[in-house]
Short mmCIF file of N, CA, C and O in Angstrom, two decimals:
data_model
loop_
_atom_site.label_atom_id
_atom_site.label_comp_id
_atom_site.label_asym_id
_atom_site.label_seq_id
_atom_site.Cartn_x
_atom_site.Cartn_y
_atom_site.Cartn_z
N MET V 1 87.61 43.97 3.77
CA MET V 1 87.07 45.15 2.97
C MET V 1 85.60 45.06 2.61
O MET V 1 85.16 43.94 2.40
N PRO V 2 84.62 46.18 2.85
CA PRO V 2 83.45 45.93 2.39
C PRO V 2 83.17 45.97 1.03
O PRO V 2 83.88 46.15 0.34
N HIS V 3 82.02 45.17 0.65
CA HIS V 3 81.69 45.15 -0.31
C HIS V 3 81.30 46.04 -1.11
O HIS V 3 80.61 46.88 -1.07
N PRO V 4 81.68 46.17 -2.69
CA PRO V 4 81.30 47.47 -3.30
C PRO V 4 80.08 47.16 -3.80
O PRO V 4 79.37 46.10 -4.33
N VAL V 5 79.23 48.43 -4.00
CA VAL V 5 77.79 48.09 -4.23
C VAL V 5 77.67 49.30 -5.69
O VAL V 5 78.12 50.21 -5.40
N GLU V 6 76.96 49.04 -6.36
CA GLU V 6 76.29 50.11 -7.59
C GLU V 6 74.79 50.08 -7.15
O GLU V 6 73.83 49.47 -7.02
N LEU V 7 74.57 51.51 -6.90
CA LEU V 7 73.04 51.93 -6.63
C LEU V 7 72.88 52.81 -7.71
O LEU V 7 73.47 53.65 -8.41
N HIS V 8 71.37 52.44 -8.44
CA HIS V 8 71.14 53.32 -9.31
C HIS V 8 69.52 54.10 -8.89
O HIS V 8 68.72 53.46 -8.08
N VAL V 9 69.46 55.14 -9.33
CA VAL V 9 68.03 55.68 -9.32
C VAL V 9 67.80 56.85 -10.54
O VAL V 9 68.67 57.34 -10.96
N PRO V 10 66.55 56.87 -10.99
CA PRO V 10 66.25 57.51 -11.83
C PRO V 10 65.85 58.88 -11.48
O PRO V 10 65.48 59.22 -10.47
N CYS V 11 66.09 60.30 -12.33
CA CYS V 11 65.90 61.55 -12.05
C CYS V 11 65.14 62.11 -13.34
O CYS V 11 65.46 61.80 -14.25
N PRO V 12 64.40 63.26 -13.06
CA PRO V 12 63.91 63.88 -13.85
C PRO V 12 64.47 64.37 -14.55
O PRO V 12 63.80 64.81 -15.90
N ASP V 13 65.63 65.08 -14.43
CA ASP V 13 66.60 65.90 -15.42
C ASP V 13 67.91 66.03 -15.18
O ASP V 13 68.47 65.27 -13.78
N ALA V 14 68.97 66.11 -15.70
CA ALA V 14 70.51 66.36 -15.51
C ALA V 14 70.59 67.34 -14.20
O ALA V 14 71.18 66.68 -13.42
N ALA V 15 69.89 68.14 -14.06
CA ALA V 15 70.01 69.13 -12.76
C ALA V 15 69.77 68.38 -11.84
O ALA V 15 70.70 68.35 -10.86
N THR V 16 68.55 67.65 -11.41
CA THR V 16 68.49 66.96 -10.24
C THR V 16 69.55 65.75 -10.11
O THR V 16 70.26 65.71 -8.96
N GLY V 17 69.82 65.14 -11.25
CA GLY V 17 71.29 64.14 -11.14
C GLY V 17 72.10 64.97 -10.66
O GLY V 17 72.98 64.25 -9.68
N ALA V 18 72.78 66.00 -10.75
CA ALA V 18 74.27 66.22 -10.65
C ALA V 18 73.91 66.90 -9.31
O ALA V 18 74.99 66.55 -8.57
N ALA V 19 72.74 67.46 -9.00
CA ALA V 19 72.98 67.88 -7.30
C ALA V 19 72.95 66.61 -6.51
O ALA V 19 73.55 66.81 -5.53
N LEU V 20 72.11 65.29 -6.88
CA LEU V 20 72.36 64.18 -6.06
C LEU V 20 73.86 63.77 -5.88
O LEU V 20 74.04 63.24 -4.92
N ALA V 21 74.48 63.47 -7.21
CA ALA V 21 75.61 63.32 -7.07
C ALA V 21 76.44 64.00 -6.21
O ALA V 21 77.41 63.22 -5.56
N SER V 22 76.51 65.39 -6.18
CA SER V 22 77.33 66.30 -5.72
C SER V 22 77.05 66.14 -4.21
O SER V 22 78.11 65.88 -3.39
N ALA V 23 75.85 66.00 -3.56
CA ALA V 23 75.39 65.88 -2.15
C ALA V 23 76.08 64.33 -1.73
O ALA V 23 76.65 64.42 -0.85
N ALA V 24 76.21 63.58 -2.45
CA ALA V 24 76.39 62.24 -2.35
C ALA V 24 77.96 62.25 -2.41
O ALA V 24 78.47 61.71 -1.26
N ILE V 25 78.42 62.79 -3.03
CA ILE V 25 80.06 62.70 -3.22
C ILE V 25 80.85 63.75 -1.99
O ILE V 25 81.49 63.01 -1.24
N ALA V 26 79.97 64.70 -1.64
CA ALA V 26 80.56 65.75 -0.95
C ALA V 26 80.41 64.75 0.59
O ALA V 26 81.07 65.06 1.71
N ALA V 27 79.29 64.09 0.77
CA ALA V 27 79.00 63.61 2.01
C ALA V 27 80.00 62.34 2.20
O ALA V 27 79.97 61.59 3.26
N ARG V 28 80.86 61.70 1.31
CA ARG V 28 81.39 60.60 1.29
C ARG V 28 80.55 59.20 1.47
O ARG V 28 81.24 58.45 1.41
N LEU V 29 79.50 59.53 0.83
CA LEU V 29 78.57 58.33 0.67
C LEU V 29 78.72 57.62 -0.72
O LEU V 29 78.24 56.20 -0.94
N ALA V 30 79.31 58.09 -1.73
CA ALA V 30 79.99 57.52 -2.92
C ALA V 30 81.12 57.60 -3.18
O ALA V 30 81.71 59.08 -3.04
N ALA V 31 82.06 56.76 -3.97
CA ALA V 31 83.24 57.06 -4.34
C ALA V 31 82.92 58.19 -6.02
O ALA V 31 84.09 58.78 -5.96
N CYS V 32 81.87 57.95 -6.67
CA CYS V 32 81.68 58.61 -7.82
C CYS V 32 80.24 58.22 -8.03
O CYS V 32 79.81 57.44 -7.59
N ALA V 33 79.85 59.07 -9.27
CA ALA V 33 78.47 59.08 -9.43
C ALA V 33 78.46 59.25 -11.40
O ALA V 33 79.00 59.88 -11.88
N ASN V 34 77.66 58.57 -11.96
CA ASN V 34 77.40 58.52 -13.61
C ASN V 34 76.03 58.81 -13.85
O ASN V 34 75.43 58.29 -13.49
N LEU V 35 75.96 60.18 -14.22
CA LEU V 35 74.63 60.20 -15.33
C LEU V 35 74.53 59.74 -16.34
O LEU V 35 75.10 60.25 -17.17
N SER V 36 73.42 59.03 -16.97
CA SER V 36 73.02 58.68 -18.20
C SER V 36 71.89 59.03 -18.82
O SER V 36 71.22 59.14 -18.15
N GLY V 37 71.82 59.03 -20.11
CA GLY V 37 70.78 59.12 -21.03
C GLY V 37 70.52 60.36 -21.60
O GLY V 37 71.82 61.13 -21.65
N PRO V 38 69.59 60.90 -21.88
CA PRO V 38 68.28 60.71 -21.37
C PRO V 38 67.77 59.01 -21.83
O PRO V 38 68.05 58.43 -22.77
N VAL V 39 67.04 58.64 -20.93
CA VAL V 39 66.17 57.45 -21.61
C VAL V 39 64.74 57.55 -21.16
O VAL V 39 64.30 58.57 -20.78
N THR V 40 64.00 56.75 -22.18
CA THR V 40 62.26 56.67 -21.99
C THR V 40 61.99 55.68 -20.99
O THR V 40 62.48 54.42 -21.12
N SER V 41 61.35 55.88 -19.62
CA SER V 41 61.08 54.95 -18.83
C SER V 41 59.77 54.62 -19.01
O SER V 41 58.42 55.50 -19.23
N HIS V 42 59.25 53.65 -18.89
CA HIS V 42 57.93 53.19 -19.29
C HIS V 42 57.41 52.35 -17.52
O HIS V 42 58.10 51.59 -17.37
N PHE V 43 56.30 52.57 -17.09
CA PHE V 43 56.13 52.24 -15.80
C PHE V 43 54.22 52.62 -15.18
O PHE V 43 54.06 53.36 -15.97
N HIS V 44 54.15 51.76 -14.10
CA HIS V 44 53.01 51.95 -13.77
C HIS V 44 52.93 52.91 -12.78
O HIS V 44 53.96 53.04 -11.94
N TRP V 45 51.82 54.25 -12.63
CA TRP V 45 51.80 54.93 -11.51
C TRP V 45 50.54 55.37 -11.50
O TRP V 45 49.86 55.74 -12.12
N GLN V 46 50.11 55.11 -9.91
CA GLN V 46 48.80 55.79 -9.98
C GLN V 46 47.69 55.16 -10.34
O GLN V 46 46.71 55.88 -11.07
N GLY V 47 47.88 53.73 -10.78
CA GLY V 47 46.69 52.90 -11.84
C GLY V 47 46.64 53.43 -13.30
O GLY V 47 45.64 52.82 -14.21
N LYS V 48 47.67 54.02 -13.88
CA LYS V 48 48.22 54.24 -15.04
C LYS V 48 49.53 53.96 -15.65
O LYS V 48 50.51 53.84 -15.14
N ILE V 49 49.45 53.56 -16.94
CA ILE V 49 50.72 52.99 -17.65
C ILE V 49 51.34 54.80 -18.08
O ILE V 49 50.40 55.30 -18.48
N GLU V 50 52.64 55.31 -17.51
CA GLU V 50 53.18 56.07 -17.72
C GLU V 50 54.54 56.07 -18.54
O GLU V 50 54.86 54.59 -18.48
N ASN V 51 55.29 56.98 -19.56
CA ASN V 51 55.95 57.33 -19.93
C ASN V 51 56.72 58.36 -19.79
O ASN V 51 55.90 59.41 -20.24
N GLU V 52 58.00 58.64 -19.65
CA GLU V 52 58.64 59.79 -19.02
C GLU V 52 59.98 59.85 -19.65
O GLU V 52 61.08 58.55 -19.32
N GLU V 53 60.52 60.83 -20.01
CA GLU V 53 62.16 60.99 -20.42
C GLU V 53 62.66 61.25 -18.98
O GLU V 53 62.44 62.10 -18.11
N GLU V 54 63.83 60.47 -18.87
CA GLU V 54 64.57 60.63 -17.48
C GLU V 54 66.09 60.38 -17.41
O GLU V 54 66.42 59.99 -18.79
N ARG V 55 66.69 60.81 -16.67
CA ARG V 55 68.15 60.40 -16.54
C ARG V 55 68.36 58.88 -15.52
O ARG V 55 67.71 59.13 -14.14
N ILE V 56 69.31 58.23 -15.71
CA ILE V 56 69.74 57.54 -14.66
C ILE V 56 70.91 57.66 -14.11
O ILE V 56 72.12 57.91 -14.66
N LEU V 57 70.75 57.82 -12.73
CA LEU V 57 71.85 58.30 -11.81
C LEU V 57 72.57 56.90 -11.27
O LEU V 57 71.61 56.09 -10.52
N SER V 58 73.76 56.48 -11.60
CA SER V 58 74.47 55.37 -10.67
C SER V 58 75.65 55.59 -9.80
O SER V 58 76.48 56.95 -9.96
N PHE V 59 75.70 55.27 -8.97
CA PHE V 59 76.80 55.82 -7.59
C PHE V 59 77.66 54.36 -7.47
O PHE V 59 76.90 52.95 -7.37
N LYS V 60 78.69 54.39 -7.64
CA LYS V 60 79.75 53.35 -6.88
C LYS V 60 79.90 53.87 -5.20
O LYS V 60 80.37 54.58 -5.08
N THR V 61 79.47 52.79 -4.65
CA THR V 61 79.98 52.68 -3.07
C THR V 61 80.09 51.53 -2.57
O THR V 61 80.25 50.56 -2.89
N ARG V 62 79.79 51.41 -1.22
CA ARG V 62 79.92 50.29 -0.56
C ARG V 62 78.83 50.07 0.39
O ARG V 62 78.02 50.76 0.68
N SER V 63 78.83 48.62 0.66
CA SER V 63 77.67 47.87 1.37
C SER V 63 77.18 49.12 2.57
O SER V 63 75.77 49.01 2.75
N SER V 64 78.02 49.36 3.28
CA SER V 64 77.79 50.25 4.81
C SER V 64 77.59 51.57 4.49
O SER V 64 77.40 51.98 5.38
N CYS V 65 77.13 51.91 3.41
CA CYS V 65 77.11 53.09 2.77
C CYS V 65 75.60 53.36 2.45
O CYS V 65 75.08 54.70 2.53
N VAL V 66 74.95 52.22 1.96
CA VAL V 66 73.81 52.38 1.42
C VAL V 66 72.68 52.65 1.96
O VAL V 66 71.82 53.66 1.47
N GLU V 67 72.30 52.61 3.20
CA GLU V 67 71.33 53.16 3.98
C GLU V 67 71.42 54.71 4.07
O GLU V 67 70.32 55.41 3.88
N GLU V 68 72.47 55.13 4.47
CA GLU V 68 72.65 56.69 4.40
C GLU V 68 72.62 57.32 3.41
O GLU V 68 71.85 58.32 3.01
N LEU V 69 72.90 56.42 1.84
CA LEU V 69 72.85 57.04 0.42
C LEU V 69 71.48 57.44 0.06
O LEU V 69 70.82 58.05 -0.38
N VAL V 70 70.66 56.08 0.82
CA VAL V 70 69.32 55.86 0.13
C VAL V 70 68.54 57.05 0.89
O VAL V 70 67.72 57.96 0.60
N ALA V 71 69.00 57.29 2.26
CA ALA V 71 68.43 58.42 3.17
C ALA V 71 68.55 59.85 2.31
O ALA V 71 67.39 60.70 2.12
N LEU V 72 69.78 59.96 1.76
CA LEU V 72 70.01 61.09 1.49
C LEU V 72 69.31 61.41 0.23
O LEU V 72 68.40 62.57 -0.35
N ILE V 73 69.17 60.62 -0.65
CA ILE V 73 68.08 60.64 -1.88
C ILE V 73 66.84 60.70 -2.05
O ILE V 73 66.41 61.68 -2.09
N ARG V 74 66.22 59.90 -0.75
CA ARG V 74 64.80 60.23 -0.44
C ARG V 74 64.54 61.56 -0.19
O ARG V 74 63.70 62.31 -0.11
N ASP V 75 65.57 61.98 0.72
CA ASP V 75 65.10 63.51 1.34
C ASP V 75 65.45 64.89 0.13
O ASP V 75 64.76 65.55 0.45
N ARG V 76 65.93 64.30 -0.76
CA ARG V 76 66.50 65.40 -1.73
C ARG V 76 65.70 65.44 -3.27
O ARG V 76 65.88 65.97 -4.02
N HIS V 77 65.34 63.75 -3.61
CA HIS V 77 64.45 63.62 -4.79
C HIS V 77 63.09 64.52 -4.67
O HIS V 77 62.48 63.78 -4.04
N PRO V 78 62.94 65.01 -5.97
CA PRO V 78 61.80 65.35 -5.97
C PRO V 78 60.52 64.49 -6.18
O PRO V 78 59.33 64.82 -6.29
N TYR V 79 61.17 63.15 -6.71
CA TYR V 79 59.72 62.41 -6.69
C TYR V 79 59.21 61.84 -5.59
O TYR V 79 59.90 61.37 -4.76
N ASP V 80 57.79 61.53 -5.32
CA ASP V 80 57.18 60.88 -4.52
C ASP V 80 57.79 59.42 -3.84
O ASP V 80 58.15 59.07 -2.70
N LEU V 81 58.14 58.65 -5.00
CA LEU V 81 58.69 57.31 -4.93
C LEU V 81 60.03 57.12 -5.88
O LEU V 81 59.87 56.83 -6.75
N PRO V 82 61.23 57.49 -5.36
CA PRO V 82 62.15 57.62 -6.31
C PRO V 82 62.62 55.84 -6.16
O PRO V 82 62.90 55.50 -5.17
N ALA V 83 62.72 55.30 -7.73
CA ALA V 83 62.72 53.76 -7.39
C ALA V 83 64.24 53.38 -7.09
O ALA V 83 65.08 53.55 -8.25
N ILE V 84 64.74 53.29 -6.07
CA ILE V 84 66.19 53.31 -5.72
C ILE V 84 66.44 51.94 -5.52
O ILE V 84 65.63 51.04 -4.91
N THR V 85 67.24 51.22 -6.58
CA THR V 85 67.73 49.94 -6.41
C THR V 85 69.44 49.77 -6.48
O THR V 85 70.11 50.84 -6.92
N TRP V 86 69.75 48.85 -5.78
CA TRP V 86 71.37 48.59 -5.81
C TRP V 86 71.66 47.44 -5.84
O TRP V 86 70.92 45.85 -5.31
N SER V 87 73.09 46.69 -6.00
CA SER V 87 73.27 45.17 -6.06
C SER V 87 74.90 45.22 -6.09
O SER V 87 75.47 46.41 -6.17
N GLU V 88 75.31 44.36 -5.28
CA GLU V 88 76.96 43.82 -4.99
C GLU V 88 77.03 43.79 -6.29
O GLU V 88 76.66 43.15 -7.05
N ILE V 89 78.55 44.28 -6.42
CA ILE V 89 79.17 43.95 -7.71
C ILE V 89 80.66 43.70 -7.25
O ILE V 89 81.35 43.78 -6.13
N ALA V 90 81.26 42.97 -8.32
CA ALA V 90 82.51 42.59 -8.29
C ALA V 90 83.18 43.87 -8.84
O ALA V 90 82.83 44.59 -9.95
N ALA V 91 84.39 43.92 -8.23
CA ALA V 91 85.77 44.99 -8.63
C ALA V 91 86.92 44.47 -8.47
O ALA V 91 87.23 43.81 -7.59
N ASP V 92 87.50 44.87 -9.47
CA ASP V 92 89.26 44.88 -9.33
C ASP V 92 89.63 44.88 -8.08
O ASP V 92 89.31 46.10 -7.41
N PRO V 93 90.60 44.79 -7.35
CA PRO V 93 91.02 44.92 -6.07
C PRO V 93 91.35 46.69 -5.84
O PRO V 93 90.78 47.10 -5.01
N ASP V 94 92.03 47.04 -7.06
CA ASP V 94 92.27 48.62 -6.87
C ASP V 94 90.91 49.35 -6.80
O ASP V 94 91.00 50.26 -6.41
N THR V 95 90.36 48.93 -7.92
CA THR V 95 88.72 49.62 -7.59
C THR V 95 88.22 49.35 -6.51
O THR V 95 87.53 50.77 -5.57
N ALA V 96 88.19 48.14 -6.07
CA ALA V 96 87.58 48.16 -4.31
C ALA V 96 87.91 48.97 -3.44
O ALA V 96 87.42 49.32 -2.60
N ARG V 97 89.40 48.98 -3.64
CA ARG V 97 90.13 49.95 -2.85
C ARG V 97 89.81 51.29 -2.51
O ARG V 97 89.61 51.80 -1.68
N TRP V 98 89.62 51.61 -3.84
CA TRP V 98 89.54 53.07 -4.27
C TRP V 98 88.35 53.61 -3.56
O TRP V 98 87.72 54.64 -3.08
N ILE V 99 87.21 52.62 -4.02
CA ILE V 99 85.75 52.77 -3.66
C ILE V 99 85.64 53.08 -1.93
O ILE V 99 84.97 53.75 -1.22
N ALA V 100 86.15 52.13 -1.38
CA ALA V 100 86.43 51.96 0.11
C ALA V 100 86.98 53.19 0.51
O ALA V 100 86.69 53.97 1.73
N GLU V 101 88.06 53.92 0.08
CA GLU V 101 88.88 54.74 0.62
C GLU V 101 87.87 56.21 0.47
O GLU V 101 87.91 57.08 1.35
N GLU V 102 87.39 56.13 -0.85
CA GLU V 102 86.87 57.39 -1.09
C GLU V 102 85.40 57.54 -0.16
O GLU V 102 84.85 58.86 0.12
N THR V 103 85.14 56.32 0.35
CA THR V 103 83.81 56.31 1.22
C THR V 103 84.04 56.40 2.72
O THR V 103 83.17 55.94 3.41
N GLY V 104 85.17 56.79 2.98
CA GLY V 104 85.57 56.84 4.41
C GLY V 104 85.96 55.50 5.31
O GLY V 104 86.02 55.50 6.37
N ASP V 105 86.32 54.36 4.52
CA ASP V 105 86.38 53.22 5.14
C ASP V 105 88.20 52.99 5.36
O ASP V 105 88.84 53.54 4.10
#
């Protein structure tokens, strides 16, 4: 069974997060998406320290979907550089199976 992955990307607002979540789930690239926030992000960008209110979009997917999910996000995200990160996660067997089934495995 493929390894479960949790992938995160900040979004400028709830509408952007909802649109990305819907697209990823419709494409079967994620079993689910959670939109959290608002949060205040502090970061370096183009030589300045910035801080912005954002939403954090998290996906539960599997390792074999990450490349396509990243491509979908990059294609539809309004940021020049959406900070997409992911890591393999532990999940109970039923959850891991559900993630795999919902993402086409």
